[in-house]
PDB file of C-alpha atoms in Angstrom:
ATOM      1  CA  MET A   1     -11.106   6.348 -13.211  1.00 36.00           C
ATOM      2  CA  ASP A   2      -8.988   3.211 -12.920  1.00 42.00           C
ATOM      3  CA  ALA A   3      -6.261   3.341 -10.247  1.00 43.00           C
ATOM      4  CA  SER A   4      -3.568   2.938 -12.890  1.00 45.00           C
ATOM      5  CA  ASN A   5      -4.800   6.081 -14.655  1.00 49.00           C
ATOM      6  CA  LYS A   6      -5.020   8.291 -11.587  1.00 50.00           C
ATOM      7  CA  PRO A   7      -2.399  11.011 -11.178  1.00 50.00           C
ATOM      8  CA  PRO A   8       0.457   9.546  -9.064  1.00 51.00           C
ATOM      9  CA  ALA A   9      -0.175  11.934  -6.184  1.00 50.00           C
ATOM     10  CA  ASN A  10      -3.764  10.681  -5.832  1.00 56.00           C
ATOM     11  CA  ARG A  11      -3.150   6.938  -5.664  1.00 61.00           C
ATOM     12  CA  TYR A  12      -2.439   6.821  -1.946  1.00 66.00           C
ATOM     13  CA  GLU A  13      -4.694   9.617  -0.728  1.00 70.00           C
ATOM     14  CA  ALA A  14      -7.190   7.238   0.930  1.00 65.00           C
ATOM     15  CA  LEU A  15      -4.344   5.539   2.803  1.00 71.00           C
ATOM     16  CA  TYR A  16      -2.793   8.834   3.896  1.00 85.00           C
ATOM     17  CA  ARG A  17      -6.133  10.324   4.940  1.00 83.00           C
ATOM     18  CA  ASP A  18      -6.342   7.961   7.936  1.00 89.00           C
ATOM     19  CA  PHE A  19      -2.660   7.101   8.210  1.00 93.00           C
ATOM     20  CA  ASP A  20      -2.154   8.502  11.699  1.00 93.00           C
ATOM     21  CA  SER A  21      -5.458   7.430  13.208  1.00 94.00           C
ATOM     22  CA  ALA A  22      -5.424   5.370  16.393  1.00 96.00           C
ATOM     23  CA  LEU A  23      -6.612   2.349  14.389  1.00 96.00           C
ATOM     24  CA  MET A  24      -3.808   2.578  11.820  1.00 96.00           C
ATOM     25  CA  ARG A  25      -1.176   3.072  14.511  1.00 96.00           C
ATOM     26  CA  ARG A  26      -2.460  -0.038  16.308  1.00 97.00           C
ATOM     27  CA  ILE A  27      -2.380  -2.019  13.063  1.00 97.00           C
ATOM     28  CA  ARG A  28       1.206  -0.939  12.356  1.00 97.00           C
ATOM     29  CA  ARG A  29       2.304  -2.028  15.830  1.00 97.00           C
ATOM     30  CA  GLU A  30       0.671  -5.407  15.339  1.00 97.00           C
ATOM     31  CA  ALA A  31       2.011  -5.783  11.804  1.00 97.00           C
ATOM     32  CA  TYR A  32       5.602  -4.616  12.231  1.00 96.00           C
ATOM     33  CA  GLY A  33       6.235  -4.972  15.951  1.00 95.00           C
ATOM     34  CA  GLU A  34       7.515  -1.389  16.077  1.00 96.00           C
ATOM     35  CA  ASP A  35       5.586   1.487  14.559  1.00 96.00           C
ATOM     36  CA  ILE A  36       7.925   4.081  13.038  1.00 97.00           C
ATOM     37  CA  GLY A  37       5.320   5.417  10.630  1.00 96.00           C
ATOM     38  CA  GLN A  38       6.375   3.084   7.824  1.00 93.00           C
ATOM     39  CA  HIS A  39       4.104   2.406   4.887  1.00 86.00           C
ATOM     40  CA  SER A  40       5.936  -0.307   2.948  1.00 89.00           C
ATOM     41  CA  TRP A  41       8.159  -3.294   3.774  1.00 96.00           C
ATOM     42  CA  VAL A  42      10.539  -1.363   6.019  1.00 95.00           C
ATOM     43  CA  GLY A  43      11.196  -2.590   9.544  1.00 95.00           C
ATOM     44  CA  ALA A  44      12.802  -0.533  12.295  1.00 96.00           C
ATOM     45  CA  ASP A  45      15.725  -2.923  12.832  1.00 95.00           C
ATOM     46  CA  GLU A  46      16.420  -3.033   9.100  1.00 96.00           C
ATOM     47  CA  LEU A  47      16.461   0.756   8.953  1.00 96.00           C
ATOM     48  CA  ARG A  48      18.837   0.938  11.908  1.00 96.00           C
ATOM     49  CA  ARG A  49      21.280  -1.278  10.016  1.00 95.00           C
ATOM     50  CA  ASP A  50      20.903   0.833   6.894  1.00 95.00           C
ATOM     51  CA  THR A  51      21.999   3.996   8.654  1.00 94.00           C
ATOM     52  CA  GLY A  52      25.331   2.230   9.068  1.00 94.00           C
ATOM     53  CA  HIS A  53      25.389   1.244   5.383  1.00 95.00           C
ATOM     54  CA  LEU A  54      24.937   4.893   4.483  1.00 97.00           C
ATOM     55  CA  GLY A  55      27.676   6.032   6.837  1.00 96.00           C
ATOM     56  CA  LEU A  56      25.428   8.619   8.474  1.00 97.00           C
ATOM     57  CA  THR A  57      26.646  10.867  11.283  1.00 96.00           C
ATOM     58  CA  HIS A  58      25.139  13.878  13.042  1.00 95.00           C
ATOM     59  CA  SER A  59      26.686  16.166  10.377  1.00 97.00           C
ATOM     60  CA  SER A  60      25.291  14.219   7.390  1.00 98.00           C
ATOM     61  CA  ARG A  61      22.635  15.505   5.012  1.00 98.00           C
ATOM     62  CA  LEU A  62      20.282  12.708   3.927  1.00 98.00           C
ATOM     63  CA  LEU A  63      17.888  12.728   0.967  1.00 98.00           C
ATOM     64  CA  ASP A  64      14.824  10.448   1.054  1.00 98.00           C
ATOM     65  CA  LEU A  65      13.250   9.944  -2.370  1.00 98.00           C
ATOM     66  CA  GLY A  66       9.560   9.055  -2.264  1.00 97.00           C
ATOM     67  CA  CYS A  67       9.451   9.646   1.480  1.00 97.00           C
ATOM     68  CA  GLY A  68       5.672   9.302   1.820  1.00 96.00           C
ATOM     69  CA  PRO A  69       4.489  10.348   5.309  1.00 96.00           C
ATOM     70  CA  CYS A  70       8.158  10.547   6.403  1.00 98.00           C
ATOM     71  CA  GLY A  71       8.140   7.827   9.051  1.00 98.00           C
ATOM     72  CA  PRO A  72      11.508   6.291   8.088  1.00 98.00           C
ATOM     73  CA  LEU A  73      13.089   9.683   7.342  1.00 98.00           C
ATOM     74  CA  THR A  74      12.134  11.225  10.684  1.00 98.00           C
ATOM     75  CA  PHE A  75      13.135   7.991  12.449  1.00 98.00           C
ATOM     76  CA  VAL A  76      16.643   8.241  10.957  1.00 98.00           C
ATOM     77  CA  ILE A  77      16.942  11.955  11.747  1.00 98.00           C
ATOM     78  CA  ALA A  78      15.910  11.349  15.362  1.00 98.00           C
ATOM     79  CA  SER A  79      18.170   8.299  15.731  1.00 97.00           C
ATOM     80  CA  VAL A  80      21.325   9.681  14.111  1.00 97.00           C
ATOM     81  CA  GLY A  81      20.943  13.426  14.648  1.00 97.00           C
ATOM     82  CA  CYS A  82      21.541  14.184  10.975  1.00 98.00           C
ATOM     83  CA  SER A  83      19.620  16.553   8.713  1.00 98.00           C
ATOM     84  CA  GLY A  84      17.123  15.167   6.217  1.00 98.00           C
ATOM     85  CA  THR A  85      15.212  16.269   3.145  1.00 98.00           C
ATOM     86  CA  GLY A  86      12.237  14.328   1.839  1.00 98.00           C
ATOM     87  CA  VAL A  87      10.912  14.421  -1.713  1.00 98.00           C
ATOM     88  CA  GLU A  88       7.302  13.366  -2.254  1.00 97.00           C
ATOM     89  CA  LEU A  89       4.483  14.155  -4.699  1.00 94.00           C
ATOM     90  CA  SER A  90       1.500  13.622  -2.386  1.00 93.00           C
ATOM     91  CA  ALA A  91       0.435  16.752  -0.513  1.00 93.00           C
ATOM     92  CA  ALA A  92      -1.401  14.605   2.062  1.00 93.00           C
ATOM     93  CA  ALA A  93       1.769  12.650   2.795  1.00 95.00           C
ATOM     94  CA  LEU A  94       3.756  15.863   3.142  1.00 96.00           C
ATOM     95  CA  ARG A  95       1.288  17.210   5.695  1.00 96.00           C
ATOM     96  CA  LEU A  96       1.654  14.019   7.710  1.00 96.00           C
ATOM     97  CA  GLY A  97       5.435  14.255   7.449  1.00 97.00           C
ATOM     98  CA  ARG A  98       5.536  17.776   8.845  1.00 97.00           C
ATOM     99  CA  ALA A  99       3.312  16.751  11.742  1.00 97.00           C
ATOM    100  CA  ARG A 100       5.501  13.712  12.493  1.00 97.00           C
ATOM    101  CA  ALA A 101       8.686  15.791  12.435  1.00 98.00           C
ATOM    102  CA  ALA A 102       7.121  18.237  14.891  1.00 98.00           C
ATOM    103  CA  SER A 103       5.978  15.429  17.190  1.00 97.00           C
ATOM    104  CA  LEU A 104       9.531  14.031  17.294  1.00 97.00           C
ATOM    105  CA  GLY A 105      11.114  17.455  17.772  1.00 97.00           C
ATOM    106  CA  VAL A 106      13.264  17.217  14.621  1.00 98.00           C
ATOM    107  CA  GLU A 107      11.631  19.929  12.502  1.00 97.00           C
ATOM    108  CA  ALA A 108      14.741  22.142  12.666  1.00 97.00           C
ATOM    109  CA  ARG A 109      16.736  19.465  10.805  1.00 98.00           C
ATOM    110  CA  PHE A 110      13.939  18.452   8.444  1.00 98.00           C
ATOM    111  CA  THR A 111      12.817  19.841   5.071  1.00 98.00           C
ATOM    112  CA  LEU A 112      10.381  18.657   2.426  1.00 98.00           C
ATOM    113  CA  ARG A 113      10.060  19.240  -1.298  1.00 97.00           C
ATOM    114  CA  GLU A 114       6.952  18.420  -3.308  1.00 97.00           C
ATOM    115  CA  ALA A 115       8.192  16.905  -6.572  1.00 97.00           C
ATOM    116  CA  ASP A 116       7.684  14.078  -9.063  1.00 97.00           C
ATOM    117  CA  LEU A 117      10.488  11.507  -9.076  1.00 97.00           C
ATOM    118  CA  ASP A 118       9.846  10.905 -12.784  1.00 96.00           C
ATOM    119  CA  ALA A 119      10.885  14.509 -13.521  1.00 96.00           C
ATOM    120  CA  PRO A 120      14.042  16.580 -12.880  1.00 95.00           C
ATOM    121  CA  LEU A 121      14.268  17.350  -9.165  1.00 97.00           C
ATOM    122  CA  PRO A 122      14.232  21.010  -8.027  1.00 96.00           C
ATOM    123  CA  LEU A 123      17.357  20.639  -5.888  1.00 97.00           C
ATOM    124  CA  GLU A 124      20.852  22.068  -6.193  1.00 96.00           C
ATOM    125  CA  PRO A 125      23.704  19.651  -7.033  1.00 97.00           C
ATOM    126  CA  ARG A 126      26.201  18.182  -4.595  1.00 97.00           C
ATOM    127  CA  GLN A 127      24.296  19.050  -1.424  1.00 97.00           C
ATOM    128  CA  PHE A 128      23.688  15.595   0.079  1.00 98.00           C
ATOM    129  CA  ASP A 129      26.017  13.050   1.673  1.00 98.00           C
ATOM    130  CA  ALA A 130      23.622  10.113   1.237  1.00 98.00           C
ATOM    131  CA  ALA A 131      20.301   9.210  -0.353  1.00 98.00           C
ATOM    132  CA  MET A 132      17.761   6.469   0.193  1.00 98.00           C
ATOM    133  CA  SER A 133      14.595   5.309  -1.544  1.00 98.00           C
ATOM    134  CA  LEU A 134      12.590   2.605   0.188  1.00 98.00           C
ATOM    135  CA  ASP A 135      10.356   0.403  -1.976  1.00 97.00           C
ATOM    136  CA  VAL A 136       9.650   3.250  -4.409  1.00 97.00           C
ATOM    137  CA  ILE A 137      11.860   2.505  -7.421  1.00 97.00           C
ATOM    138  CA  LEU A 138       9.477  -0.076  -8.897  1.00 97.00           C
ATOM    139  CA  HIS A 139       6.789   2.615  -9.293  1.00 96.00           C
ATOM    140  CA  LEU A 140       8.934   4.883 -11.481  1.00 97.00           C
ATOM    141  CA  ARG A 141       8.587   5.003 -15.250  1.00 96.00           C
ATOM    142  CA  ASP A 142      12.249   5.957 -15.779  1.00 96.00           C
ATOM    143  CA  ARG A 143      14.496   4.840 -12.939  1.00 97.00           C
ATOM    144  CA  LEU A 144      17.639   5.627 -14.946  1.00 98.00           C
ATOM    145  CA  ARG A 145      16.621   9.295 -14.980  1.00 97.00           C
ATOM    146  CA  LEU A 146      16.291   9.211 -11.202  1.00 98.00           C
ATOM    147  CA  PHE A 147      19.666   7.488 -10.787  1.00 98.00           C
ATOM    148  CA  HIS A 148      21.283  10.293 -12.814  1.00 98.00           C
ATOM    149  CA  GLU A 149      19.499  12.847 -10.630  1.00 98.00           C
ATOM    150  CA  VAL A 150      20.736  11.155  -7.455  1.00 98.00           C
ATOM    151  CA  ALA A 151      24.310  11.130  -8.804  1.00 98.00           C
ATOM    152  CA  ARG A 152      23.955  14.859  -9.501  1.00 98.00           C
ATOM    153  CA  LEU A 153      22.681  15.621  -5.997  1.00 98.00           C
ATOM    154  CA  LEU A 154      25.230  13.583  -4.043  1.00 98.00           C
ATOM    155  CA  ARG A 155      28.667  14.786  -3.065  1.00 97.00           C
ATOM    156  CA  PRO A 156      31.700  12.824  -4.362  1.00 95.00           C
ATOM    157  CA  ALA A 157      31.643   9.287  -2.959  1.00 94.00           C
ATOM    158  CA  GLY A 158      28.132   9.919  -1.608  1.00 98.00           C
ATOM    159  CA  ARG A 159      26.155   6.739  -0.954  1.00 98.00           C
ATOM    160  CA  PHE A 160      22.790   5.722  -2.399  1.00 98.00           C
ATOM    161  CA  MET A 161      20.743   2.902  -0.876  1.00 98.00           C
ATOM    162  CA  PHE A 162      17.422   1.698  -2.211  1.00 98.00           C
ATOM    163  CA  THR A 163      15.187  -1.343  -2.000  1.00 98.00           C
ATOM    164  CA  ASP A 164      13.367  -2.839  -4.972  1.00 98.00           C
ATOM    165  CA  ALA A 165      10.560  -5.294  -4.216  1.00 98.00           C
ATOM    166  CA  GLY A 166       9.966  -6.052  -7.887  1.00 98.00           C
ATOM    167  CA  ILE A 167      12.885  -8.282  -8.919  1.00 98.00           C
ATOM    168  CA  VAL A 168      11.558 -11.164 -11.022  1.00 98.00           C
ATOM    169  CA  THR A 169      13.163 -14.412  -9.865  1.00 98.00           C
ATOM    170  CA  GLY A 170      10.528 -16.875 -11.060  1.00 98.00           C
ATOM    171  CA  SER A 171       7.332 -17.072 -13.088  1.00 97.00           C
ATOM    172  CA  LEU A 172       4.391 -14.672 -12.717  1.00 96.00           C
ATOM    173  CA  SER A 173       0.881 -14.994 -14.100  1.00 97.00           C
ATOM    174  CA  SER A 174      -1.048 -12.030 -15.489  1.00 97.00           C
ATOM    175  CA  GLU A 175      -3.478 -12.310 -12.573  1.00 97.00           C
ATOM    176  CA  GLU A 176      -0.621 -12.167 -10.081  1.00 97.00           C
ATOM    177  CA  VAL A 177       0.891  -9.134 -11.782  1.00 97.00           C
ATOM    178  CA  LYS A 178      -2.461  -7.360 -11.564  1.00 96.00           C
ATOM    179  CA  SER A 179      -2.950  -8.234  -7.887  1.00 97.00           C
ATOM    180  CA  ARG A 180       0.629  -7.163  -7.096  1.00 97.00           C
ATOM    181  CA  SER A 181       0.099  -3.759  -8.793  1.00 95.00           C
ATOM    182  CA  PRO A 182      -3.099  -2.364  -7.232  1.00 92.00           C
ATOM    183  CA  TYR A 183      -1.975   1.254  -6.928  1.00 83.00           C
ATOM    184  CA  GLY A 184      -0.911   2.063 -10.475  1.00 89.00           C
ATOM    185  CA  PHE A 185       2.225   1.750 -12.554  1.00 95.00           C
ATOM    186  CA  THR A 186       4.629  -0.932 -11.352  1.00 97.00           C
ATOM    187  CA  GLN A 187       7.736  -2.085 -13.202  1.00 97.00           C
ATOM    188  CA  PHE A 188       9.102  -5.549 -12.502  1.00 98.00           C
ATOM    189  CA  VAL A 189      12.703  -6.104 -13.627  1.00 98.00           C
ATOM    190  CA  ALA A 190      15.173  -8.936 -14.086  1.00 98.00           C
ATOM    191  CA  PRO A 191      18.181  -9.545 -11.833  1.00 98.00           C
ATOM    192  CA  GLY A 192      21.046  -7.357 -13.035  1.00 98.00           C
ATOM    193  CA  TRP A 193      18.794  -4.612 -14.393  1.00 98.00           C
ATOM    194  CA  ASN A 194      19.332  -2.157 -11.539  1.00 98.00           C
ATOM    195  CA  GLU A 195      23.037  -2.942 -11.423  1.00 98.00           C
ATOM    196  CA  GLY A 196      23.458  -1.978 -15.072  1.00 98.00           C
ATOM    197  CA  LEU A 197      21.503   1.257 -14.677  1.00 98.00           C
ATOM    198  CA  LEU A 198      23.513   2.270 -11.615  1.00 98.00           C
ATOM    199  CA  GLU A 199      26.727   1.773 -13.575  1.00 98.00           C
ATOM    200  CA  SER A 200      25.364   3.874 -16.444  1.00 98.00           C
ATOM    201  CA  ALA A 201      24.427   6.673 -14.036  1.00 98.00           C
ATOM    202  CA  GLY A 202      27.930   6.918 -12.564  1.00 97.00           C
ATOM    203  CA  PHE A 203      27.666   4.717  -9.494  1.00 98.00           C
ATOM    204  CA  ARG A 204      29.883   1.949  -8.167  1.00 97.00           C
ATOM    205  CA  LEU A 205      27.909  -0.912  -6.673  1.00 98.00           C
ATOM    206  CA  ILE A 206      29.083  -1.734  -3.155  1.00 98.00           C
ATOM    207  CA  GLU A 207      26.635  -4.366  -1.961  1.00 98.00           C
ATOM    208  CA  THR A 208      23.327  -6.083  -2.611  1.00 98.00           C
ATOM    209  CA  GLU A 209      21.268  -8.019  -0.088  1.00 98.00           C
ATOM    210  CA  ASN A 210      18.222 -10.184  -0.668  1.00 98.00           C
ATOM    211  CA  ARG A 211      15.511  -9.024   1.726  1.00 98.00           C
ATOM    212  CA  THR A 212      12.630 -11.134   0.512  1.00 98.00           C
ATOM    213  CA  ALA A 213      12.391 -12.855   3.893  1.00 97.00           C
ATOM    214  CA  SER A 214      11.723  -9.553   5.660  1.00 96.00           C
ATOM    215  CA  MET A 215       9.098  -8.617   3.054  1.00 97.00           C
ATOM    216  CA  LEU A 216       7.407 -11.981   3.575  1.00 98.00           C
ATOM    217  CA  ASN A 217       7.444 -11.530   7.338  1.00 97.00           C
ATOM    218  CA  ASN A 218       6.019  -8.017   7.079  1.00 97.00           C
ATOM    219  CA  ALA A 219       3.352  -9.089   4.589  1.00 98.00           C
ATOM    220  CA  ARG A 220       2.223 -11.873   6.908  1.00 98.00           C
ATOM    221  CA  GLY A 221       2.155  -9.448   9.829  1.00 98.00           C
ATOM    222  CA  ARG A 222       0.162  -6.867   7.873  1.00 98.00           C
ATOM    223  CA  LEU A 223      -2.309  -9.465   6.639  1.00 98.00           C
ATOM    224  CA  SER A 224      -2.862 -10.814  10.143  1.00 98.00           C
ATOM    225  CA  ALA A 225      -3.315  -7.295  11.521  1.00 98.00           C
ATOM    226  CA  ILE A 226      -5.867  -6.158   8.947  1.00 98.00           C
ATOM    227  CA  GLN A 227      -7.836  -9.400   9.251  1.00 98.00           C
ATOM    228  CA  ALA A 228      -8.019  -8.867  13.026  1.00 98.00           C
ATOM    229  CA  HIS A 229      -9.535  -5.420  12.433  1.00 98.00           C
ATOM    230  CA  ARG A 230     -11.630  -6.164   9.357  1.00 98.00           C
ATOM    231  CA  ALA A 231     -14.880  -4.679  10.667  1.00 98.00           C
ATOM    232  CA  GLU A 232     -13.199  -1.404  11.617  1.00 97.00           C
ATOM    233  CA  LEU A 233     -11.222  -1.198   8.381  1.00 96.00           C
ATOM    234  CA  GLU A 234     -14.251  -1.811   6.175  1.00 96.00           C
ATOM    235  CA  LYS A 235     -15.770   1.354   7.658  1.00 95.00           C
ATOM    236  CA  VAL A 236     -12.650   3.266   6.582  1.00 93.00           C
ATOM    237  CA  TRP A 237     -11.685   1.548   3.322  1.00 92.00           C
ATOM    238  CA  SER A 238     -15.068   0.003   2.315  1.00 94.00           C
ATOM    239  CA  THR A 239     -15.473  -3.740   1.818  1.00 97.00           C
ATOM    240  CA  ALA A 240     -14.024  -3.515  -1.688  1.00 95.00           C
ATOM    241  CA  GLY A 241     -11.037  -1.561  -0.411  1.00 93.00           C
ATOM    242  CA  PHE A 242     -10.382  -4.096   2.325  1.00 95.00           C
ATOM    243  CA  GLU A 243     -10.553  -7.000  -0.133  1.00 97.00           C
ATOM    244  CA  LYS A 244      -8.187  -5.209  -2.511  1.00 95.00           C
ATOM    245  CA  GLN A 245      -5.595  -4.810   0.243  1.00 95.00           C
ATOM    246  CA  ARG A 246      -6.092  -8.401   1.450  1.00 97.00           C
ATOM    247  CA  ASP A 247      -5.646  -9.767  -2.093  1.00 98.00           C
ATOM    248  CA  TYR A 248      -2.523  -7.640  -2.516  1.00 97.00           C
ATOM    249  CA  LEU A 249      -0.916  -8.973   0.668  1.00 98.00           C
ATOM    250  CA  GLU A 250      -1.897 -12.556  -0.117  1.00 98.00           C
ATOM    251  CA  THR A 251      -0.268 -12.205  -3.535  1.00 98.00           C
ATOM    252  CA  VAL A 252       2.942 -10.796  -2.031  1.00 98.00           C
ATOM    253  CA  ILE A 253       3.061 -13.726   0.388  1.00 98.00           C
ATOM    254  CA  LYS A 254       2.460 -16.296  -2.335  1.00 98.00           C
ATOM    255  CA  LEU A 255       5.065 -14.842  -4.700  1.00 98.00           C
ATOM    256  CA  SER A 256       7.631 -14.475  -1.915  1.00 98.00           C
ATOM    257  CA  GLU A 257       7.118 -17.998  -0.625  1.00 98.00           C
ATOM    258  CA  ARG A 258       7.770 -19.572  -3.991  1.00 97.00           C
ATOM    259  CA  GLY A 259      10.620 -17.202  -4.886  1.00 97.00           C
ATOM    260  CA  ALA A 260       8.908 -15.686  -7.899  1.00 98.00           C
ATOM    261  CA  LEU A 261       9.371 -12.049  -6.881  1.00 98.00           C
ATOM    262  CA  SER A 262      12.174 -10.806  -4.650  1.00 98.00           C
ATOM    263  CA  ARG A 263      12.977  -7.689  -2.644  1.00 98.00           C
ATOM    264  CA  VAL A 264      16.624  -6.627  -2.876  1.00 98.00           C
ATOM    265  CA  MET A 265      18.627  -3.866  -1.223  1.00 98.00           C
ATOM    266  CA  PHE A 266      21.176  -2.046  -3.396  1.00 98.00           C
ATOM    267  CA  LEU A 267      24.002   0.057  -1.946  1.00 98.00           C
ATOM    268  CA  ALA A 268      26.137   2.140  -4.291  1.00 98.00           C
ATOM    269  CA  GLU A 269      28.366   5.210  -4.223  1.00 98.00           C
ATOM    270  CA  VAL A 270      29.093   7.942  -6.706  1.00 97.00           C
ATOM    271  CA  ARG A 271      32.260   7.120  -8.636  1.00 93.00           C
ATOM    272  CA  THR A 272      35.030   9.675  -8.213  1.00 80.00           C
ATOM    273  CA  PRO A 273      37.380  10.500 -11.120  1.00 66.00           C
ATOM    274  CA  GLN A 274      40.601   8.534 -11.035  1.00 50.00           C
ATOM    275  CA  ALA A 275      43.748  10.562 -10.449  1.00 39.00           C
ATOM    276  CA  VAL A 276      46.020  10.759 -13.502  1.00 35.00           C
TER     277      VAL A 276
END
């Protein structure tokens, strides 16, 4: 079965199977500088800044959409003292998330829900103060549906922050698109696309920030780290799996360097009805 035809929950199972091994933790430290259990383009310092963007306090309830193994979510809970709920489809990732929460001593303020972000979410409305989704939006088939769901789940004036690493800001070849989409469905969009959908879903855009430079830096770090441990990784991923990941990172670097594909942070809040 081709990766693009696999059920979404199965696409990352090989990655999650060894995610917390000593080898993978060493690679994350070498790649990112600080290992917080991240699995995308998220850096610890960036996430620290984003807690401020979201206005989080110890009494906040945070929703993380597509939380994966919950590294960033548990990092925020531990740093801020807030409560957090993660939504993720992969059972393997959820198991890792529960273990990470226990290791950090935050399990009392941490909950998980197994759910598909392309479907209605099994959560009650107006129960969260803020929501985040880190480098997940580009893998959804209907991001407008999710934006409506987030607006439903947030309290009035609740904030929503997400990053999209698939903003087309130059030319892309078919080969580059294929190499940049190794794990299934990926939707690349034009500048302004997310802004329009947020408006349609009932959000007011507060801020955007181009974070392509951080993605480029992380991609270079990840590529250097996996190349340094190629022999060990080929035993885990196979030679073909290693080459697939190397080609993916090389493509991200190439596209970022020439400005063809950008990563952008979007910060928005639920619009409140105007007083009459």
